[in-house]
CSV table of N, CA and C in Angstrom, one decimal:
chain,number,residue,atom,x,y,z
A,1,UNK,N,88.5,19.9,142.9
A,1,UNK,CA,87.0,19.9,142.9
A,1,UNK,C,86.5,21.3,142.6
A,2,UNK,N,85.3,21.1,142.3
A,2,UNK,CA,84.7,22.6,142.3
A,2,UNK,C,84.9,23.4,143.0
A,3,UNK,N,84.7,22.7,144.4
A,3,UNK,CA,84.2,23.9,145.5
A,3,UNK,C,85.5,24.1,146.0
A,4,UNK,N,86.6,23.4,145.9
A,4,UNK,CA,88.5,24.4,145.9
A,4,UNK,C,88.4,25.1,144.9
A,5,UNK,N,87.7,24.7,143.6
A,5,UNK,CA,87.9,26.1,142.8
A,5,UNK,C,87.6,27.4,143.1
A,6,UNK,N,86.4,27.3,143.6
A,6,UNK,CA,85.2,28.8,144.1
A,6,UNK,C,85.7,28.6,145.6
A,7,UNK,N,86.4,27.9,146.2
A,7,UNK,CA,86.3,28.6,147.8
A,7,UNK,C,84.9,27.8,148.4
A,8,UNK,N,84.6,27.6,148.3
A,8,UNK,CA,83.0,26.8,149.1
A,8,UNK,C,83.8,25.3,149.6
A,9,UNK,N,83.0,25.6,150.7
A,9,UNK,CA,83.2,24.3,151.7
A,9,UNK,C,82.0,23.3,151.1
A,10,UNK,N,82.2,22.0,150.8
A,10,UNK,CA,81.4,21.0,150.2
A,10,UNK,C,80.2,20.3,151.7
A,11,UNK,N,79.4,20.2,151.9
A,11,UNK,CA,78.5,19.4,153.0
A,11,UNK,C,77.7,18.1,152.3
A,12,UNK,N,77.9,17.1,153.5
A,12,UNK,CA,77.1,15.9,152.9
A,12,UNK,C,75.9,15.8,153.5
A,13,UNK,N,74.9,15.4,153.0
A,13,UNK,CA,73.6,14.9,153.4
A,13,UNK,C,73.3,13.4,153.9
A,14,UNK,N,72.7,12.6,154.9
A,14,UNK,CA,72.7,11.2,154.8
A,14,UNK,C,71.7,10.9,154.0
A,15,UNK,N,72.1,10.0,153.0
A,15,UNK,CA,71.3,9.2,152.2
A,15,UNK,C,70.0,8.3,152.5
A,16,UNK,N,70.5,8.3,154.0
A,16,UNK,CA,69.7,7.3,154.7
A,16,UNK,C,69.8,5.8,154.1
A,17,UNK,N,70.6,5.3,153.4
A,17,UNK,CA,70.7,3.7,152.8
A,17,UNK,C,71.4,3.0,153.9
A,18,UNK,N,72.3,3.8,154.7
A,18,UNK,CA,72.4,2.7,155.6
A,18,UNK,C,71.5,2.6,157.5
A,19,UNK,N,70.5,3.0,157.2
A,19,UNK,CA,69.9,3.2,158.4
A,19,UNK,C,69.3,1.2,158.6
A,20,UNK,N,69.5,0.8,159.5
A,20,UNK,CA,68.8,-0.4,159.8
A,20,UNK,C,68.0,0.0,161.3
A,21,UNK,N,67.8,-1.6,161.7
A,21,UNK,CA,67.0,-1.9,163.0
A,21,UNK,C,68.2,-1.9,163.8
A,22,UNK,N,69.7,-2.3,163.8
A,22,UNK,CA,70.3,-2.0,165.0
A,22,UNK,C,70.8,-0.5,165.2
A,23,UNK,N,70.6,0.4,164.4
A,23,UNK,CA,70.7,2.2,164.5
A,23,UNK,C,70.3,2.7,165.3
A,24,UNK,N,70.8,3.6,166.4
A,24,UNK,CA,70.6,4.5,167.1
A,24,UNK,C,69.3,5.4,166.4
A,25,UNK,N,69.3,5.6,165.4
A,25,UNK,CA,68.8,6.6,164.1
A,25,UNK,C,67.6,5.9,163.9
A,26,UNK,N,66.4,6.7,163.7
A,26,UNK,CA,65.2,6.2,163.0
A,26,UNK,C,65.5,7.7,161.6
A,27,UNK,N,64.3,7.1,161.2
A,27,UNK,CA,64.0,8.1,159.4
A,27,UNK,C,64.0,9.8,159.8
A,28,UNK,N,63.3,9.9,161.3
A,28,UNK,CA,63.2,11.2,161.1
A,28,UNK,C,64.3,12.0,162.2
A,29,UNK,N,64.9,11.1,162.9
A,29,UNK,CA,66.2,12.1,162.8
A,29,UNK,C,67.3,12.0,161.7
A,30,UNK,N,67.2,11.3,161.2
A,30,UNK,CA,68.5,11.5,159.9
A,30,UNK,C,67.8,12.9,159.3
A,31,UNK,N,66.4,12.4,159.1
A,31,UNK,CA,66.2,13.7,158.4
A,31,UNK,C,66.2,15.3,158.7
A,32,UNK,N,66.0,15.0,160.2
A,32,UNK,CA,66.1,16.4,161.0
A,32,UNK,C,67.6,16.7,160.6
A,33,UNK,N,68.7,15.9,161.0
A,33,UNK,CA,70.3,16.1,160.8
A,33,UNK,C,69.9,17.0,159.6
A,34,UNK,N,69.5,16.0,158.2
A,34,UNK,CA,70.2,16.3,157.1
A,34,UNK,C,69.5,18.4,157.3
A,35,UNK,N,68.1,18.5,157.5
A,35,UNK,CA,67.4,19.4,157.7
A,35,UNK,C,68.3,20.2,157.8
A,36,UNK,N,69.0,20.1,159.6
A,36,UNK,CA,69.7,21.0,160.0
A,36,UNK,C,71.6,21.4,159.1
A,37,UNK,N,71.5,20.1,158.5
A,37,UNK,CA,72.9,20.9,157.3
A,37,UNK,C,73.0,21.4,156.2
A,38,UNK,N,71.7,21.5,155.6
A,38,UNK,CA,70.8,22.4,154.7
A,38,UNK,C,71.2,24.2,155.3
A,39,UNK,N,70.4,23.9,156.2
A,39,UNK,CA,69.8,25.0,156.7
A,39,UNK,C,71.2,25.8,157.3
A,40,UNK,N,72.2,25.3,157.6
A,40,UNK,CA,73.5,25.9,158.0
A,40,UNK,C,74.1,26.2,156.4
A,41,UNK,N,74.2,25.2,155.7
A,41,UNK,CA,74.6,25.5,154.5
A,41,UNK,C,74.3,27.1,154.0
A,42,UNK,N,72.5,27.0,154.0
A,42,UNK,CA,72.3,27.9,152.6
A,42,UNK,C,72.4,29.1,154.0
A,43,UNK,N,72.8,29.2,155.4
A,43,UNK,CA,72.8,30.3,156.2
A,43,UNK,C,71.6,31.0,156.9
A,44,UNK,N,70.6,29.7,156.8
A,44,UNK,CA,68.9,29.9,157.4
A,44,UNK,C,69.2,30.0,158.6
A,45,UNK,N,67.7,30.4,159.4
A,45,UNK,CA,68.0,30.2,160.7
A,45,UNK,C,67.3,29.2,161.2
């Protein structure tokens, strides 16, 4: 893959497609997650 080529660690985001009504999860913590693996990614604080 790419990122074995260059050395970079790959991170996934949730799509949110499988969020339903029996999920622990509503919209805006998925989104906070994804938020917070962004923000580790690009090295924010």
């Amino acid at each position: 893959t790419l990122a074995k080529e260059i050395g970079a660690e790959a991170k996934v985001l949730d799509p949110i497609e499988g969020l339903n009504a029996d999920s622990d999860d509503d919209y805006l913590s998925v989104m906070r997650a994804n938020l917070k693996a962004l923000r580790s990614a690009l090295g924010c604080s």
